[in-house]
Coordinates of C-alpha atoms and ligand atoms in Angstrom, one line a residue:
M14 CA -21.8 30.9 -45.5
T15 CA -17.9 30.6 -44.3
K16 CA -17.1 29.3 -41.1
D17 CA -15.6 31.7 -39.5
V18 CA -18.7 33.6 -40.4
K19 CA -20.2 31.0 -38.3
F20 CA -18.1 30.6 -35.5
L21 CA -17.9 34.6 -35.2
G22 CA -18.9 35.4 -31.8
R23 CA -17.8 31.8 -29.8
T24 CA -15.1 32.3 -28.6
L25 CA -11.6 29.4 -28.5
V26 CA -13.5 27.2 -25.5
A27 CA -16.7 27.0 -26.9
R28 CA -15.7 25.9 -29.7
D29 CA -13.0 23.7 -28.1
Q30 CA -15.5 21.5 -26.5
A31 CA -18.1 21.5 -29.9
H32 CA -15.0 18.9 -31.0
L33 CA -12.5 17.9 -28.7
W34 CA -11.5 15.8 -26.1
H35 CA -8.8 15.4 -24.7
P36 CA -5.5 13.9 -23.3
Y37 CA -5.8 12.6 -19.1
T38 CA -8.5 15.1 -19.2
Q39 CA -12.2 13.9 -17.9
M40 CA -14.2 15.6 -19.9
K41 CA -17.3 15.0 -18.2
T42 CA -15.9 17.6 -14.3
A43 CA -12.7 18.8 -15.9
P44 CA -12.8 22.5 -16.0
P45 CA -12.8 24.3 -19.5
P46 CA -9.2 24.5 -20.9
L47 CA -7.2 26.6 -21.3
P48 CA -7.1 29.1 -24.7
I49 CA -4.4 30.0 -24.6
V50 CA -3.2 33.0 -28.5
R51 CA 0.9 33.3 -27.6
G52 CA 3.8 32.3 -26.1
E53 CA 6.7 34.5 -26.1
G54 CA 9.5 33.8 -23.6
V55 CA 8.4 31.8 -19.7
Y56 CA 5.2 33.7 -20.9
L57 CA 1.8 32.3 -22.4
Y58 CA -1.3 34.5 -23.3
T59 CA -4.7 33.8 -23.4
E60 CA -7.5 34.4 -25.3
D61 CA -9.4 37.1 -22.4
G62 CA -5.5 38.5 -21.8
K63 CA -4.2 36.8 -18.6
R64 CA -0.1 36.2 -19.1
L65 CA 0.4 33.1 -17.1
L66 CA 4.2 31.8 -15.9
D67 CA 4.9 28.8 -17.8
G68 CA 6.1 27.1 -14.9
I69 CA 6.1 23.2 -16.1
S70 CA 7.5 23.8 -19.6
S71 CA 4.4 22.6 -21.9
W72 CA 5.6 19.7 -20.2
W73 CA 8.7 19.4 -19.4
V74 CA 9.3 20.6 -23.8
N75 CA 9.9 24.1 -23.5
I76 CA 14.0 25.4 -22.6
H77 CA 14.7 28.1 -24.5
G78 CA 10.7 30.4 -23.9
H79 CA 8.4 30.1 -26.0
S80 CA 8.5 31.8 -30.0
H81 CA 12.1 32.5 -29.7
P82 CA 13.6 34.7 -32.8
R83 CA 16.4 32.5 -33.9
L84 CA 13.8 28.9 -34.0
N85 CA 11.8 31.1 -35.0
Q86 CA 14.0 32.3 -38.3
A87 CA 15.4 28.3 -38.1
L88 CA 12.1 27.2 -38.9
F89 CA 11.0 29.4 -41.6
D90 CA 14.1 28.6 -43.5
Q91 CA 13.3 25.3 -43.3
A92 CA 10.4 25.5 -44.7
Q93 CA 11.3 27.5 -48.1
Q94 CA 13.2 25.6 -48.0
L95 CA 12.1 21.2 -47.8
E96 CA 8.9 20.3 -45.7
H97 CA 9.6 16.5 -45.5
V98 CA 10.0 13.8 -47.3
M99 CA 10.6 9.7 -46.1
F100 CA 13.0 8.7 -44.5
A101 CA 13.1 5.1 -46.1
G102 CA 15.8 5.6 -49.1
C103 CA 16.0 9.6 -48.6
T104 CA 18.2 11.5 -46.4
H105 CA 18.9 15.4 -45.9
A106 CA 20.8 17.7 -44.6
P107 CA 19.4 19.5 -41.0
A108 CA 18.7 14.9 -40.2
V109 CA 22.1 14.7 -41.4
D110 CA 23.8 17.7 -39.3
L111 CA 21.5 16.8 -35.7
A112 CA 22.9 13.0 -36.0
E113 CA 26.4 14.6 -36.3
R114 CA 26.1 16.9 -33.8
L115 CA 24.0 14.5 -31.1
V116 CA 26.8 12.1 -31.0
Q117 CA 29.5 14.8 -30.9
L118 CA 27.1 16.2 -27.8
L119 CA 26.0 11.9 -26.8
P120 CA 27.7 9.9 -24.1
P121 CA 31.0 8.5 -26.2
G122 CA 30.0 5.2 -28.3
L123 CA 25.8 6.3 -29.5
T124 CA 26.6 6.3 -32.4
R125 CA 23.8 5.1 -34.3
V126 CA 20.7 7.9 -35.4
F127 CA 17.1 6.4 -35.1
Y128 CA 14.7 9.1 -35.8
S129 CA 11.1 9.0 -34.9
D130 CA 8.2 11.6 -33.9
N131 CA 7.8 11.9 -29.7
G132 CA 8.6 10.5 -26.6
S133 CA 6.4 6.6 -26.8
T134 CA 8.0 6.2 -29.7
A135 CA 11.7 6.5 -29.0
V136 CA 11.3 4.0 -26.0
E137 CA 9.1 1.5 -28.4
V138 CA 11.9 1.6 -31.1
A139 CA 14.5 0.5 -28.1
L140 CA 12.7 -2.1 -27.0
K141 CA 12.2 -3.2 -30.0
L142 CA 15.5 -2.4 -30.7
A143 CA 16.9 -4.6 -27.8
H144 CA 14.4 -7.5 -28.9
Q145 CA 15.6 -7.8 -32.3
Y146 CA 19.0 -7.3 -31.1
W147 CA 19.0 -10.6 -29.0
R148 CA 17.3 -12.8 -31.5
N149 CA 19.9 -11.0 -34.5
L150 CA 22.6 -12.7 -32.7
G151 CA 21.3 -16.3 -32.5
Q152 CA 19.8 -15.1 -28.4
P153 CA 15.8 -14.9 -28.8
E154 CA 15.1 -16.5 -25.7
R155 CA 16.9 -13.3 -24.2
R156 CA 13.4 -11.8 -24.2
S157 CA 11.7 -9.8 -21.9
F158 CA 12.7 -6.8 -20.0
I159 CA 13.7 -5.2 -16.3
T160 CA 12.4 -2.1 -15.3
L161 CA 12.0 0.7 -12.0
H162 CA 8.8 0.6 -9.6
H163 CA 7.8 4.6 -10.3
A164 CA 8.9 4.1 -14.1
Y165 CA 7.0 5.8 -16.9
H166 CA 7.9 6.0 -20.3
G167 CA 5.0 6.2 -22.4
D168 CA 1.8 6.0 -23.1
T169 CA 2.0 2.9 -26.5
V170 CA 1.5 -0.1 -25.7
G171 CA 5.8 -1.4 -25.3
A172 CA 6.0 2.7 -23.4
M173 CA 2.7 1.2 -20.7
S174 CA 4.9 -1.9 -20.7
A175 CA 7.4 -0.4 -19.0
S176 CA 5.9 2.2 -17.5
E177 CA 4.9 1.2 -13.4
A178 CA 1.2 -0.5 -13.6
S179 CA -0.6 2.7 -12.0
V180 CA -3.7 4.6 -12.8
F181 CA -2.5 5.6 -16.1
T182 CA -2.8 2.2 -17.5
Q183 CA -5.5 0.9 -15.0
A184 CA -7.3 0.1 -18.4
F185 CA -5.9 -1.4 -21.1
T186 CA -3.8 -3.7 -18.5
P187 CA -5.1 -8.0 -20.8
L188 CA -3.2 -5.5 -23.3
L189 CA 0.0 -5.7 -22.1
F190 CA 3.3 -7.6 -22.1
D191 CA 5.1 -8.3 -18.3
V192 CA 8.0 -7.4 -17.2
T193 CA 10.4 -7.9 -14.0
R194 CA 10.3 -4.7 -11.7
V195 CA 12.9 -4.2 -9.1
D196 CA 13.4 -1.3 -6.6
A197 CA 13.8 2.9 -7.8
P198 CA 16.1 4.4 -5.6
Y199 CA 13.0 6.9 -4.1
C200 CA 14.9 7.8 -0.7
Y201 CA 12.9 10.2 0.8
R202 CA 10.6 6.0 0.6
C203 CA 13.3 3.9 0.8
P204 CA 11.8 0.4 -0.1
L205 CA 14.2 -0.6 2.2
G206 CA 13.8 1.1 5.4
L207 CA 16.9 3.2 5.2
E208 CA 18.2 6.4 5.2
R209 CA 19.9 7.3 2.6
T210 CA 23.2 9.2 4.8
S211 CA 24.2 5.7 5.6
C212 CA 22.5 3.0 3.2
R213 CA 25.2 2.1 0.5
I214 CA 22.5 2.0 -2.2
D215 CA 21.2 -1.8 -0.6
C216 CA 17.8 -1.4 -3.5
L217 CA 20.1 -2.3 -5.6
G218 CA 20.1 -5.4 -4.6
S219 CA 16.7 -5.8 -6.3
L220 CA 17.9 -5.6 -10.1
E221 CA 20.9 -7.6 -8.7
A222 CA 18.3 -10.3 -7.6
A223 CA 16.0 -10.2 -11.1
L224 CA 19.4 -10.0 -13.1
K225 CA 20.7 -13.6 -10.6
R226 CA 17.4 -14.9 -11.2
H227 CA 16.3 -14.4 -15.2
G228 CA 20.1 -14.9 -15.9
G229 CA 19.9 -14.8 -19.7
T230 CA 16.3 -13.5 -20.6
V231 CA 16.4 -10.2 -20.0
A232 CA 16.8 -8.3 -23.2
A233 CA 17.6 -5.2 -21.7
V234 CA 16.9 -3.0 -18.5
L235 CA 14.8 0.2 -18.9
I236 CA 15.9 3.4 -16.4
E237 CA 15.4 7.3 -16.7
P238 CA 18.8 8.6 -15.4
M239 CA 18.5 10.2 -12.5
L240 CA 14.7 11.6 -12.3
Q241 CA 12.3 9.9 -13.1
A242 CA 9.6 12.1 -13.5
A243 CA 6.1 11.4 -13.8
G244 CA 6.3 8.1 -11.6
G245 CA 6.6 11.2 -8.3
M246 CA 9.6 13.1 -10.0
I247 CA 12.0 11.6 -7.7
V248 CA 15.3 12.0 -8.1
W249 CA 17.6 9.9 -8.0
P250 CA 21.5 9.1 -6.1
A251 CA 23.7 8.4 -9.1
E252 CA 25.3 5.8 -7.2
F253 CA 22.4 4.0 -9.0
L254 CA 23.3 4.7 -12.2
A255 CA 26.8 3.6 -11.9
G256 CA 25.3 0.6 -10.1
A257 CA 22.6 -0.8 -13.2
R258 CA 25.7 -0.1 -16.0
R259 CA 27.4 -2.1 -13.9
L260 CA 25.2 -5.1 -13.1
C261 CA 24.2 -5.2 -16.8
D262 CA 27.7 -5.6 -18.2
A263 CA 28.4 -8.9 -15.2
Y264 CA 25.2 -9.2 -16.5
G265 CA 25.2 -9.6 -20.0
T266 CA 22.6 -7.5 -21.4
L267 CA 22.4 -4.1 -22.6
L268 CA 21.1 -0.5 -20.1
I269 CA 18.4 1.3 -22.0
A270 CA 18.3 5.2 -21.2
D271 CA 15.1 6.9 -21.3
E272 CA 16.0 10.5 -21.6
V273 CA 13.3 11.8 -22.8
L274 CA 13.4 14.5 -20.2
T275 CA 16.2 14.2 -18.7
G276 CA 18.2 15.2 -22.3
F277 CA 19.5 17.9 -22.8
G278 CA 19.8 20.0 -19.9
R279 CA 17.3 19.4 -17.2
T280 CA 19.3 18.3 -14.1
G281 CA 22.1 20.2 -14.8
R282 CA 24.3 18.4 -17.0
M283 CA 23.6 17.7 -20.8
F284 CA 22.2 13.6 -20.2
A285 CA 21.5 13.1 -17.0
C286 CA 24.3 9.6 -17.9
E287 CA 26.9 12.2 -17.6
H288 CA 26.0 12.7 -13.9
A289 CA 27.4 8.3 -13.2
H290 CA 30.0 8.6 -16.3
V291 CA 27.8 5.6 -17.7
T292 CA 26.7 5.3 -21.5
P293 CA 23.7 2.5 -21.9
D294 CA 23.8 1.0 -25.3
I295 CA 20.4 2.4 -25.8
I296 CA 19.7 6.2 -25.1
C297 CA 15.9 7.9 -26.0
L298 CA 15.2 11.7 -27.0
S299 CA 12.8 13.5 -27.6
K300 CA 11.6 17.0 -25.0
A301 CA 13.6 19.3 -25.2
L302 CA 15.8 17.8 -28.5
T303 CA 13.2 20.5 -30.6
A304 CA 13.6 23.2 -27.1
G305 CA 9.8 22.2 -27.2
Y306 CA 8.8 23.5 -31.4
L307 CA 8.1 20.2 -33.3
P308 CA 7.1 16.2 -32.8
L309 CA 10.7 14.8 -32.5
G310 CA 12.2 11.1 -31.3
A311 CA 15.1 10.2 -31.1
T312 CA 17.1 6.5 -30.2
V313 CA 20.4 6.4 -30.3
T314 CA 22.2 3.3 -30.2
T315 CA 26.7 1.8 -30.1
G316 CA 28.1 0.4 -33.1
R317 CA 27.4 -2.6 -31.4
I318 CA 24.3 -3.1 -31.5
F319 CA 24.3 -1.7 -34.9
D320 CA 26.6 -4.4 -36.3
A321 CA 23.8 -7.1 -35.2
F322 CA 21.3 -5.9 -37.5
L323 CA 24.0 -5.8 -41.0
S324 CA 23.1 -9.2 -43.1
D325 CA 22.0 -9.7 -46.4
D326 CA 19.2 -11.5 -45.5
R327 CA 16.8 -8.4 -45.5
A328 CA 14.4 -10.2 -42.6
R329 CA 17.1 -8.6 -40.6
T330 CA 16.2 -5.8 -41.2
F331 CA 14.9 -3.3 -38.5
F332 CA 10.7 -2.9 -40.1
H333 CA 9.8 0.3 -37.9
G334 CA 9.5 3.5 -39.4
H335 CA 6.9 6.5 -39.3
S336 CA 5.5 8.8 -42.0
F337 CA 7.7 11.3 -40.3
T338 CA 10.8 10.2 -39.6
A339 CA 13.0 12.8 -39.6
N340 CA 11.2 15.9 -39.7
P341 CA 13.2 18.3 -41.8
L342 CA 11.8 21.5 -40.1
A343 CA 11.8 19.7 -36.5
C344 CA 15.7 18.3 -37.0
A345 CA 16.4 22.6 -38.1
V346 CA 15.2 23.8 -35.4
A347 CA 16.7 20.9 -33.2
C348 CA 20.1 21.6 -34.8
A349 CA 19.5 26.1 -34.2
S350 CA 19.2 24.6 -30.2
L351 CA 21.7 23.0 -30.0
D352 CA 23.6 26.0 -31.8
L353 CA 22.1 28.6 -28.9
F354 CA 23.5 25.8 -26.0
R355 CA 26.7 26.8 -27.6
E356 CA 26.7 30.0 -28.1
S357 CA 25.7 31.1 -24.9
D358 CA 26.3 28.6 -21.3
V359 CA 22.8 27.2 -21.1
I360 CA 24.1 24.7 -18.8
A361 CA 25.6 27.2 -16.8
R362 CA 21.8 29.1 -16.6
V363 CA 20.7 25.8 -15.1
T364 CA 23.4 25.2 -12.1
R365 CA 22.3 29.0 -10.9
L366 CA 18.7 27.4 -11.4
E367 CA 19.0 24.7 -9.2
A368 CA 21.2 26.9 -6.8
Q369 CA 18.1 28.9 -6.7
L370 CA 15.8 26.4 -6.2
R371 CA 17.7 25.2 -3.4
A372 CA 17.9 28.6 -1.6
G373 CA 13.6 29.4 -2.5
L374 CA 11.7 25.8 -1.8
A375 CA 14.0 24.4 1.3
P376 CA 12.2 26.3 3.6
L377 CA 9.0 24.4 3.1
T378 CA 10.2 22.4 4.5
G379 CA 9.4 23.1 7.3
L380 CA 5.4 22.8 6.7
P381 CA 3.5 20.3 8.2
H382 CA 2.3 18.2 5.2
V383 CA 5.6 18.4 3.9
G384 CA 7.9 15.4 3.7
D385 CA 10.4 15.8 1.0
V386 CA 11.9 18.6 -0.8
R387 CA 13.9 17.7 -3.7
V388 CA 16.3 19.5 -6.4
I389 CA 17.2 18.3 -9.7
G390 CA 18.8 20.6 -12.3
G391 CA 16.1 23.3 -13.3
V392 CA 12.9 20.7 -11.0
G393 CA 12.1 21.2 -7.9
I394 CA 9.9 19.6 -6.0
V395 CA 7.7 19.1 -3.1
E396 CA 5.6 16.0 -1.9
L397 CA 3.4 17.4 0.3
V398 CA 2.0 13.6 2.8
G399 CA -0.6 13.5 5.0
D400 CA 1.6 12.8 7.9
K401 CA 4.7 13.0 8.5
G402 CA 5.2 10.7 10.6
T403 CA 3.6 7.8 8.6
K404 CA 4.2 9.3 5.0
Q405 CA 1.0 8.9 3.5
A406 CA -0.4 10.2 0.1
D407 CA -3.3 9.5 -1.8
G408 CA -0.9 9.9 -5.1
Y409 CA -1.7 10.9 -8.0
L410 CA -6.2 11.1 -7.8
D411 CA -4.5 13.5 -5.2
D412 CA -7.3 15.8 -5.4
I413 CA -4.9 18.7 -3.5
G414 CA -3.6 19.1 -7.0
P415 CA -6.3 20.1 -9.1
R416 CA -6.4 21.7 -5.8
L417 CA -3.6 24.3 -6.1
A418 CA -2.8 24.3 -9.9
A419 CA -6.2 25.9 -9.6
A420 CA -5.0 28.4 -7.3
F421 CA -1.3 28.7 -9.1
L422 CA -4.0 30.0 -12.8
E423 CA -4.8 32.4 -10.6
R424 CA -2.2 33.6 -9.2
G425 CA -0.8 33.8 -13.1
L426 CA 1.1 30.9 -12.3
L427 CA 0.7 27.8 -14.9
V428 CA 1.8 25.0 -13.0
R429 CA 0.1 20.8 -12.6
P430 CA 0.9 18.7 -9.6
L431 CA 1.4 14.7 -10.0
G432 CA -1.0 15.0 -7.4
H433 CA 0.7 15.2 -4.0
I434 CA 4.5 16.2 -5.8
V435 CA 4.3 20.0 -6.8
Y436 CA 7.0 20.6 -9.6
F437 CA 8.1 23.7 -10.4
M438 CA 9.8 23.2 -14.3
P439 CA 10.7 26.4 -15.9
P440 CA 12.1 27.1 -19.5
Y441 CA 15.4 27.3 -18.7
V442 CA 15.6 31.5 -20.2
I443 CA 13.4 32.4 -16.4
T444 CA 15.3 34.9 -14.5
D445 CA 16.5 35.4 -11.3
E446 CA 13.1 37.2 -10.4
E447 CA 10.8 35.0 -12.2
V448 CA 12.0 32.6 -10.6
E449 CA 11.9 33.7 -7.2
W450 CA 7.9 35.6 -7.7
A451 CA 6.8 31.7 -8.8
L452 CA 9.3 29.9 -5.8
G453 CA 6.8 33.0 -3.8
Q454 CA 3.6 32.0 -5.4
I455 CA 3.6 28.4 -4.8
E456 CA 5.1 28.6 -0.8
E457 CA 2.1 30.8 -0.3
V458 CA -0.6 28.2 -1.7
V459 CA 0.6 25.4 -0.5
T460 CA 1.0 27.1 2.4
A461 CA -3.2 28.2 2.5
A462 CA -3.4 25.0 1.5
I463 CA -2.2 22.4 4.0
G464 CA -2.2 24.6 6.7
G465 CA 0.9 26.5 8.2
S466 CA 2.9 25.7 11.5
Ligands
LIG143 C1 10.6 9.5 -19.0 C2 10.0 9.9 -19.9 N1 9.9 8.5 -21.5 C3 8.3 8.1 -22.3 C4 7.9 9.1 -22.0 C5 6.3 9.9 -23.4 O1 6.8 10.6 -24.1 P1 5.8 10.9 -25.4 O2 4.6 12.5 -24.3 O3 6.4 12.6 -25.9 O4 5.1 10.4 -26.5 C6 7.4 11.0 -21.2 C7 7.2 11.7 -21.3 O5 6.7 12.3 -20.4 C8 8.8 10.6 -19.7 O6 9.0 11.5 -19.0

C-alpha cells in the first residue's frame, strides 16, 4: 500500500492531528488548525474552499502578498543554480548581493552582515556579539543587558531572557539569565501616570537610572524601536528612541535595535530607527527580509564591532553559525523583494495604509470597552479593557482573543488578537477596498463582542 492510498479520504486536519504539534497551541483544547492549500495576494484558501484575508501577514512576515510571481521566479531561478552551500569557507552571489543592498538601505554605519535563520537567532547573535565585543576589548565586566518591560525578542534562551517575563517564559524561568528591565514608553499605560501631551518622555529616566546604577557592567541596551509587538503592540514616541541612543552614547554602551518585525516598511519607514534618525550599533532583521517566503535572519553591525573580532588569536573569532546560514534561496528571494521596493513606491503605499487605518479605526474609540486605538505604518491596534477608568485587562490569556479570532474567521478574516489586544497588519499590497472591508469586519465583531454604547 502506498502512502497516498493510505491517506485516501482523510482530510489534512485529520492527518495533522495524528502527528503534529503546533506552536503556542494547547493541543488539548485548541480548535483544529486551518488547512491552507493555496495563497494568492492577500488571500489564503482552505482545503474546504474558504477564502481568508490574511490580516496578520502570516505572523508579520508577508509584505508583497502570497505567491508573488516575481518572488516565485527568483526562487525558481536560484534553485536552478544553487540551492544551498555551507557558509563557513564558502560564499555565493545571493548572500553578497543582499549584504551590499542591505548596507545601502540601512541607517549609515551599519556595514557588516551576519546571517542566521530567523528572528530569535538574529537576536541571539546580537546578544552574543555584544557580549564578546567587550570581552575582546578587554572589558569582560560589561556582560549585562538592559531590556524594556513588555519586550518580546523571541523564543530561544537568550531571546527569552531579554523578553518580559510572561506566560511565554514562565515555564523556563530557571534557564534564563538575569537582565535589568526598565520602563517602556507605553503611553496609554504610562509607567509614571503622565499624559503624552504634556510629558517630557520622563519614562527615559528609568533607563538612565539603570545605566547610572550598573555603570560599566552593561554590554548593551536592547529595544524594539517604535513598536513593541508581541508584548502588546505598543507604539512609541520617536523621542524615546532618540533618547535611548543618547543615553547609550553617554554611558558608553551599545544599542541593539531588534527590527525583526519593524524592518522593511512596517512602521512607514524602511527601518523604524529612521523615525528618530538613529543608527544602532547592531540591528536584527528577519520576517519581511524575505517578504515572508523563507526563514532568514541578519544581524548587522558597525565596523567598530566587526574590528574588535579581528585578531591573530583565533580565540577571538565569533564562534556562531547555523547549517542554513545565508541560504541562497532565501537570499535570492530577499533581493527580489528589495527590487519590488525599488520599482514601486512600497513605503508610500504603507503611508496611505496608515492614513486609512487611522481614519477607519478612530470611531472605535467611542465604544465602551475600547481603551486605546493606536496606529503606526501598516499596523492598526485596538486595546480592549474591562473598564475604561481602571484600564483593567487580562492580558494574553484573556479569552476575548480566541473568541474574537473565531468570529473574524467566520467572516473570512484571519486576525489573531494577542489576548485583549486586537491588531490588523495586512500585506502592503492590500487594496483600499479590502482595507475598508476588513476594518468594517473589525468594527462589527468588536462591537458585537463588547456591546456597543
Ligand atoms: C521583535 C521580534 N523579535 C524577535 C522575534 C522572533 O522571531 P522568530 O519568530 O522568527 O524567531 C519576533 C517574533 O515575533 C519579534 O516580533
